[in-house]
């Protein structure tokens, strides 16, 4: 197993007063667990604000986790610091959501792609241009862009530069934080196909974060559905998208656009707003919007349980 996450939590303290007294916590990620194997893509989906991006950044320790364990190649990276953490990060990279803002506007493409080699002291000044040209070719960009700046490129081209930067150190795992949500639909398809090609050629694993189930289904082997900081369902991508179990997953899928209109297709409109992660409901967090909620759901929080078909779901009534 390449990556194993166990009961990962990330809380942001709420402070008040001149002495910054902690009066509560925003439970952005509240005890999630999952695994990613080599050459596997796990899609992480959910509404905006459910904690997807926070989970991804916590795994890389761009945000320090509140508790839980993050095991990469059977080594707990929560215990690493300094040079050990720096060395480990060569194997774990990230692609950011906004391709333009993730690139330094004062640096040329060549300087942006050379920076990982400089930080990790890889190669010499003389052989780095050849490495950079190879990266550009890998992501479908011409070599003559090396002296241009990020503002001279389209969003899709900027994302290709971001992907090239993530590939520079030959990582084993890439966390893709909504990498196509800011792009046009036609460009989305190109970037997704590029990522699939890179996965197969370089034996990469992805944690693919998105709110779009149709995109996630296209690239993922398995899908984990997240709601209010918790995972409510995990299973093979095709099964989750064709036979969803959790009421929240069913609601998400009901609003995905389809090329044909089915007679039995109807949208599930969730009532009310997403509860605040600083004051989540008691019991099941989804019971305030669920169409099949029972009285028991208001007081008892269900566990994420594997059923007889090998699917994991956080609901005893499905």
PDB file of N, CA and C in Angstrom, residues 185-253:
ATOM      1  N   UNK A 185     -14.595  23.405 -20.501  1.00  0.00           N
ATOM      2  CA  UNK A 185     -14.913  21.974 -20.581  1.00  0.00           C
ATOM      3  C   UNK A 185     -13.995  21.249 -21.559  1.00  0.00           C
ATOM      4  N   UNK A 186     -13.740  21.835 -22.731  1.00  0.00           N
ATOM      5  CA  UNK A 186     -12.893  21.175 -23.723  1.00  0.00           C
ATOM      6  C   UNK A 186     -11.464  21.028 -23.213  1.00  0.00           C
ATOM      7  N   UNK A 187     -10.994  22.033 -22.478  1.00  0.00           N
ATOM      8  CA  UNK A 187      -9.639  21.977 -21.916  1.00  0.00           C
ATOM      9  C   UNK A 187      -9.583  20.992 -20.756  1.00  0.00           C
ATOM     10  N   UNK A 188     -10.687  20.889 -20.008  1.00  0.00           N
ATOM     11  CA  UNK A 188     -10.761  19.897 -18.927  1.00  0.00           C
ATOM     12  C   UNK A 188     -10.471  18.502 -19.457  1.00  0.00           C
ATOM     13  N   UNK A 189     -11.092  18.162 -20.583  1.00  0.00           N
ATOM     14  CA  UNK A 189     -10.908  16.829 -21.159  1.00  0.00           C
ATOM     15  C   UNK A 189      -9.453  16.590 -21.537  1.00  0.00           C
ATOM     16  N   UNK A 190      -8.792  17.607 -22.088  1.00  0.00           N
ATOM     17  CA  UNK A 190      -7.388  17.468 -22.464  1.00  0.00           C
ATOM     18  C   UNK A 190      -6.505  17.219 -21.239  1.00  0.00           C
ATOM     19  N   UNK A 191      -6.748  17.976 -20.173  1.00  0.00           N
ATOM     20  CA  UNK A 191      -5.931  17.826 -18.958  1.00  0.00           C
ATOM     21  C   UNK A 191      -6.181  16.473 -18.301  1.00  0.00           C
ATOM     22  N   UNK A 192      -7.442  16.040 -18.248  1.00  0.00           N
ATOM     23  CA  UNK A 192      -7.762  14.738 -17.664  1.00  0.00           C
ATOM     24  C   UNK A 192      -7.090  13.624 -18.451  1.00  0.00           C
ATOM     25  N   UNK A 193      -7.167  13.685 -19.775  1.00  0.00           N
ATOM     26  CA  UNK A 193      -6.533  12.660 -20.613  1.00  0.00           C
ATOM     27  C   UNK A 193      -5.018  12.671 -20.444  1.00  0.00           C
ATOM     28  N   UNK A 194      -4.436  13.859 -20.282  1.00  0.00           N
ATOM     29  CA  UNK A 194      -2.994  13.953 -20.030  1.00  0.00           C
ATOM     30  C   UNK A 194      -2.639  13.280 -18.708  1.00  0.00           C
ATOM     31  N   UNK A 195      -3.435  13.517 -17.672  1.00  0.00           N
ATOM     32  CA  UNK A 195      -3.156  12.927 -16.367  1.00  0.00           C
ATOM     33  C   UNK A 195      -3.286  11.408 -16.401  1.00  0.00           C
ATOM     34  N   UNK A 196      -4.269  10.902 -17.150  1.00  0.00           N
ATOM     35  CA  UNK A 196      -4.413   9.450 -17.288  1.00  0.00           C
ATOM     36  C   UNK A 196      -3.204   8.865 -18.007  1.00  0.00           C
ATOM     37  N   UNK A 197      -2.754   9.543 -19.057  1.00  0.00           N
ATOM     38  CA  UNK A 197      -1.581   9.082 -19.805  1.00  0.00           C
ATOM     39  C   UNK A 197      -0.333   9.067 -18.923  1.00  0.00           C
ATOM     40  N   UNK A 198      -0.148  10.115 -18.122  1.00  0.00           N
ATOM     41  CA  UNK A 198       1.005  10.186 -17.226  1.00  0.00           C
ATOM     42  C   UNK A 198       0.941   9.101 -16.154  1.00  0.00           C
ATOM     43  N   UNK A 199      -0.259   8.842 -15.654  1.00  0.00           N
ATOM     44  CA  UNK A 199      -0.434   7.778 -14.647  1.00  0.00           C
ATOM     45  C   UNK A 199       0.025   6.434 -15.192  1.00  0.00           C
ATOM     46  N   UNK A 200      -0.390   6.135 -16.405  1.00  0.00           N
ATOM     47  CA  UNK A 200      -0.038   4.844 -16.999  1.00  0.00           C
ATOM     48  C   UNK A 200       1.441   4.758 -17.369  1.00  0.00           C
ATOM     49  N   UNK A 201       1.998   5.854 -17.877  1.00  0.00           N
ATOM     50  CA  UNK A 201       3.393   5.838 -18.329  1.00  0.00           C
ATOM     51  C   UNK A 201       4.386   5.861 -17.166  1.00  0.00           C
ATOM     52  N   UNK A 202       4.042   6.602 -16.101  1.00  0.00           N
ATOM     53  CA  UNK A 202       4.985   6.820 -15.000  1.00  0.00           C
ATOM     54  C   UNK A 202       4.619   6.052 -13.737  1.00  0.00           C
ATOM     55  N   UNK A 203       3.561   5.228 -13.813  1.00  0.00           N
ATOM     56  CA  UNK A 203       3.124   4.433 -12.653  1.00  0.00           C
ATOM     57  C   UNK A 203       2.781   5.329 -11.460  1.00  0.00           C
ATOM     58  N   UNK A 204       2.026   6.401 -11.725  1.00  0.00           N
ATOM     59  CA  UNK A 204       1.675   7.364 -10.691  1.00  0.00           C
ATOM     60  C   UNK A 204       0.409   6.942  -9.944  1.00  0.00           C
ATOM     61  N   UNK A 205       0.264   7.470  -8.738  1.00  0.00           N
ATOM     62  CA  UNK A 205      -0.985   7.362  -7.991  1.00  0.00           C
ATOM     63  C   UNK A 205      -1.507   8.776  -7.763  1.00  0.00           C
ATOM     64  N   UNK A 206      -2.831   8.933  -7.802  1.00  0.00           N
ATOM     65  CA  UNK A 206      -3.448  10.248  -7.591  1.00  0.00           C
ATOM     66  C   UNK A 206      -4.460  10.197  -6.458  1.00  0.00           C
ATOM     67  N   UNK A 207      -4.504  11.273  -5.688  1.00  0.00           N
ATOM     68  CA  UNK A 207      -5.686  11.604  -4.894  1.00  0.00           C
ATOM     69  C   UNK A 207      -6.331  12.747  -5.654  1.00  0.00           C
ATOM     70  N   UNK A 208      -7.412  12.456  -6.372  1.00  0.00           N
ATOM     71  CA  UNK A 208      -8.032  13.423  -7.269  1.00  0.00           C
ATOM     72  C   UNK A 208      -9.220  14.065  -6.566  1.00  0.00           C
ATOM     73  N   UNK A 209      -9.070  15.328  -6.188  1.00  0.00           N
ATOM     74  CA  UNK A 209     -10.093  16.045  -5.429  1.00  0.00           C
ATOM     75  C   UNK A 209     -10.958  16.853  -6.386  1.00  0.00           C
ATOM     76  N   UNK A 210     -12.276  16.703  -6.272  1.00  0.00           N
ATOM     77  CA  UNK A 210     -13.179  17.443  -7.153  1.00  0.00           C
ATOM     78  C   UNK A 210     -14.583  17.442  -6.573  1.00  0.00           C
ATOM     79  N   UNK A 211     -15.404  18.378  -7.065  1.00  0.00           N
ATOM     80  CA  UNK A 211     -16.827  18.367  -6.706  1.00  0.00           C
ATOM     81  C   UNK A 211     -17.668  17.812  -7.844  1.00  0.00           C
ATOM     82  N   UNK A 212     -17.024  17.467  -8.964  1.00  0.00           N
ATOM     83  CA  UNK A 212     -17.718  17.009 -10.166  1.00  0.00           C
ATOM     84  C   UNK A 212     -17.601  15.489 -10.274  1.00  0.00           C
ATOM     85  N   UNK A 213     -18.684  14.789  -9.992  1.00  0.00           N
ATOM     86  CA  UNK A 213     -18.664  13.331 -10.004  1.00  0.00           C
ATOM     87  C   UNK A 213     -18.433  12.753 -11.394  1.00  0.00           C
ATOM     88  N   UNK A 214     -18.881  13.438 -12.437  1.00  0.00           N
ATOM     89  CA  UNK A 214     -18.688  12.925 -13.793  1.00  0.00           C
ATOM     90  C   UNK A 214     -17.209  12.932 -14.166  1.00  0.00           C
ATOM     91  N   UNK A 215     -16.481  13.966 -13.761  1.00  0.00           N
ATOM     92  CA  UNK A 215     -15.037  14.041 -14.014  1.00  0.00           C
ATOM     93  C   UNK A 215     -14.313  12.980 -13.194  1.00  0.00           C
ATOM     94  N   UNK A 216     -14.685  12.868 -11.929  1.00  0.00           N
ATOM     95  CA  UNK A 216     -14.032  11.912 -11.036  1.00  0.00           C
ATOM     96  C   UNK A 216     -14.246  10.481 -11.527  1.00  0.00           C
ATOM     97  N   UNK A 217     -15.435  10.175 -11.995  1.00  0.00           N
ATOM     98  CA  UNK A 217     -15.731   8.832 -12.481  1.00  0.00           C
ATOM     99  C   UNK A 217     -14.869   8.464 -13.686  1.00  0.00           C
ATOM    100  N   UNK A 218     -14.524   9.457 -14.494  1.00  0.00           N
ATOM    101  CA  UNK A 218     -13.740   9.208 -15.712  1.00  0.00           C
ATOM    102  C   UNK A 218     -12.307   8.802 -15.398  1.00  0.00           C
ATOM    103  N   UNK A 219     -11.743   9.338 -14.315  1.00  0.00           N
ATOM    104  CA  UNK A 219     -10.317   9.124 -14.048  1.00  0.00           C
ATOM    105  C   UNK A 219     -10.069   8.171 -12.880  1.00  0.00           C
ATOM    106  N   UNK A 220     -11.040   7.963 -12.006  1.00  0.00           N
ATOM    107  CA  UNK A 220     -10.793   7.268 -10.743  1.00  0.00           C
ATOM    108  C   UNK A 220     -11.012   5.761 -10.823  1.00  0.00           C
ATOM    109  N   UNK A 221     -10.262   5.042  -9.989  1.00  0.00           N
ATOM    110  CA  UNK A 221     -10.497   3.617  -9.772  1.00  0.00           C
ATOM    111  C   UNK A 221     -11.511   3.420  -8.648  1.00  0.00           C
ATOM    112  N   UNK A 222     -11.359   4.237  -7.597  1.00  0.00           N
ATOM    113  CA  UNK A 222     -12.309   4.223  -6.482  1.00  0.00           C
ATOM    114  C   UNK A 222     -12.708   5.661  -6.172  1.00  0.00           C
ATOM    115  N   UNK A 223     -13.860   5.808  -5.512  1.00  0.00           N
ATOM    116  CA  UNK A 223     -14.361   7.130  -5.147  1.00  0.00           C
ATOM    117  C   UNK A 223     -14.710   7.147  -3.668  1.00  0.00           C
ATOM    118  N   UNK A 224     -14.279   8.218  -2.972  1.00  0.00           N
ATOM    119  CA  UNK A 224     -14.673   8.464  -1.587  1.00  0.00           C
ATOM    120  C   UNK A 224     -15.506   9.740  -1.562  1.00  0.00           C
ATOM    121  N   UNK A 225     -16.684   9.656  -0.967  1.00  0.00           N
ATOM    122  CA  UNK A 225     -17.594  10.800  -0.900  1.00  0.00           C
ATOM    123  C   UNK A 225     -17.506  11.411   0.490  1.00  0.00           C
ATOM    124  N   UNK A 226     -17.325  12.734   0.532  1.00  0.00           N
ATOM    125  CA  UNK A 226     -17.080  13.417   1.800  1.00  0.00           C
ATOM    126  C   UNK A 226     -18.207  14.406   2.100  1.00  0.00           C
ATOM    127  N   UNK A 227     -18.621  14.453   3.355  1.00  0.00           N
ATOM    128  CA  UNK A 227     -19.639  15.409   3.787  1.00  0.00           C
ATOM    129  C   UNK A 227     -19.286  15.924   5.173  1.00  0.00           C
ATOM    130  N   UNK A 228     -19.146  17.226   5.292  1.00  0.00           N
ATOM    131  CA  UNK A 228     -18.900  17.900   6.571  1.00  0.00           C
ATOM    132  C   UNK A 228     -17.717  17.284   7.334  1.00  0.00           C
ATOM    133  N   UNK A 229     -16.612  17.063   6.622  1.00  0.00           N
ATOM    134  CA  UNK A 229     -15.395  16.588   7.252  1.00  0.00           C
ATOM    135  C   UNK A 229     -15.280  15.098   7.423  1.00  0.00           C
ATOM    136  N   UNK A 230     -16.323  14.340   7.023  1.00  0.00           N
ATOM    137  CA  UNK A 230     -16.301  12.886   7.188  1.00  0.00           C
ATOM    138  C   UNK A 230     -16.535  12.199   5.848  1.00  0.00           C
ATOM    139  N   UNK A 231     -15.984  11.017   5.691  1.00  0.00           N
ATOM    140  CA  UNK A 231     -16.265  10.201   4.508  1.00  0.00           C
ATOM    141  C   UNK A 231     -17.529   9.391   4.764  1.00  0.00           C
ATOM    142  N   UNK A 232     -18.492   9.495   3.829  1.00  0.00           N
ATOM    143  CA  UNK A 232     -19.777   8.807   4.017  1.00  0.00           C
ATOM    144  C   UNK A 232     -19.909   7.575   3.137  1.00  0.00           C
ATOM    145  N   UNK A 233     -19.064   7.465   2.103  1.00  0.00           N
ATOM    146  CA  UNK A 233     -19.134   6.287   1.232  1.00  0.00           C
ATOM    147  C   UNK A 233     -17.828   6.122   0.468  1.00  0.00           C
ATOM    148  N   UNK A 234     -17.358   4.883   0.346  1.00  0.00           N
ATOM    149  CA  UNK A 234     -16.188   4.555  -0.466  1.00  0.00           C
ATOM    150  C   UNK A 234     -16.487   3.283  -1.250  1.00  0.00           C
ATOM    151  N   UNK A 235     -16.083   3.285  -2.514  1.00  0.00           N
ATOM    152  CA  UNK A 235     -16.273   2.084  -3.317  1.00  0.00           C
ATOM    153  C   UNK A 235     -15.689   2.249  -4.701  1.00  0.00           C
ATOM    154  N   UNK A 236     -15.713   1.188  -5.510  1.00  0.00           N
ATOM    155  CA  UNK A 236     -15.253   1.290  -6.895  1.00  0.00           C
ATOM    156  C   UNK A 236     -16.020   2.377  -7.639  1.00  0.00           C
ATOM    157  N   UNK A 237     -15.320   3.107  -8.507  1.00  0.00           N
ATOM    158  CA  UNK A 237     -15.905   4.277  -9.159  1.00  0.00           C
ATOM    159  C   UNK A 237     -17.201   3.957  -9.896  1.00  0.00           C
ATOM    160  N   UNK A 238     -17.199   2.901 -10.698  1.00  0.00           N
ATOM    161  CA  UNK A 238     -18.391   2.563 -11.484  1.00  0.00           C
ATOM    162  C   UNK A 238     -19.576   2.220 -10.596  1.00  0.00           C
ATOM    163  N   UNK A 239     -19.305   1.515  -9.493  1.00  0.00           N
ATOM    164  CA  UNK A 239     -20.399   1.109  -8.605  1.00  0.00           C
ATOM    165  C   UNK A 239     -20.972   2.306  -7.851  1.00  0.00           C
ATOM    166  N   UNK A 240     -20.089   3.194  -7.381  1.00  0.00           N
ATOM    167  CA  UNK A 240     -20.564   4.379  -6.660  1.00  0.00           C
ATOM    168  C   UNK A 240     -21.414   5.257  -7.571  1.00  0.00           C
ATOM    169  N   UNK A 241     -21.020   5.366  -8.832  1.00  0.00           N
ATOM    170  CA  UNK A 241     -21.723   6.256  -9.756  1.00  0.00           C
ATOM    171  C   UNK A 241     -22.973   5.635 -10.372  1.00  0.00           C
ATOM    172  N   UNK A 242     -23.059   4.327 -10.390  1.00  0.00           N
ATOM    173  CA  UNK A 242     -24.246   3.678 -10.966  1.00  0.00           C
ATOM    174  C   UNK A 242     -25.192   3.132  -9.898  1.00  0.00           C
ATOM    175  N   UNK A 243     -24.647   2.748  -8.743  1.00  0.00           N
ATOM    176  CA  UNK A 243     -25.470   2.203  -7.665  1.00  0.00           C
ATOM    177  C   UNK A 243     -25.076   2.831  -6.327  1.00  0.00           C
ATOM    178  N   UNK A 244     -25.288   4.143  -6.175  1.00  0.00           N
ATOM    179  CA  UNK A 244     -24.920   4.809  -4.923  1.00  0.00           C
ATOM    180  C   UNK A 244     -25.727   4.274  -3.749  1.00  0.00           C
ATOM    181  N   UNK A 245     -25.110   4.240  -2.580  1.00  0.00           N
ATOM    182  CA  UNK A 245     -25.784   3.722  -1.397  1.00  0.00           C
ATOM    183  C   UNK A 245     -26.217   4.838  -0.447  1.00  0.00           C
ATOM    184  N   UNK A 246     -25.320   5.745  -0.129  1.00  0.00           N
ATOM    185  CA  UNK A 246     -25.625   6.794   0.850  1.00  0.00           C
ATOM    186  C   UNK A 246     -26.562   7.841   0.232  1.00  0.00           C
ATOM    187  N   UNK A 247     -27.530   8.337   0.993  1.00  0.00           N
ATOM    188  CA  UNK A 247     -28.457   9.350   0.466  1.00  0.00           C
ATOM    189  C   UNK A 247     -27.756  10.588  -0.083  1.00  0.00           C
ATOM    190  N   UNK A 248     -26.633  10.971   0.515  1.00  0.00           N
ATOM    191  CA  UNK A 248     -25.906  12.142   0.032  1.00  0.00           C
ATOM    192  C   UNK A 248     -25.293  11.882  -1.338  1.00  0.00           C
ATOM    193  N   UNK A 249     -24.735  10.680  -1.523  1.00  0.00           N
ATOM    194  CA  UNK A 249     -24.173  10.320  -2.824  1.00  0.00           C
ATOM    195  C   UNK A 249     -25.262  10.307  -3.884  1.00  0.00           C
ATOM    196  N   UNK A 250     -26.428   9.799  -3.546  1.00  0.00           N
ATOM    197  CA  UNK A 250     -27.546   9.775  -4.488  1.00  0.00           C
ATOM    198  C   UNK A 250     -27.950  11.192  -4.895  1.00  0.00           C
ATOM    199  N   UNK A 251     -27.934  12.110  -3.928  1.00  0.00           N
ATOM    200  CA  UNK A 251     -28.293  13.494  -4.225  1.00  0.00           C
ATOM    201  C   UNK A 251     -27.263  14.149  -5.144  1.00  0.00           C
ATOM    202  N   UNK A 252     -25.974  13.885  -4.896  1.00  0.00           N
ATOM    203  CA  UNK A 252     -24.930  14.442  -5.753  1.00  0.00           C
ATOM    204  C   UNK A 252     -25.069  13.938  -7.185  1.00  0.00           C
ATOM    205  N   UNK A 253     -25.323  12.643  -7.339  1.00  0.00           N
ATOM    206  CA  UNK A 253     -25.424  12.050  -8.677  1.00  0.00           C
ATOM    207  C   UNK A 253     -26.674  12.505  -9.410  1.00  0.00           C
TER     208      UNK A 253
END
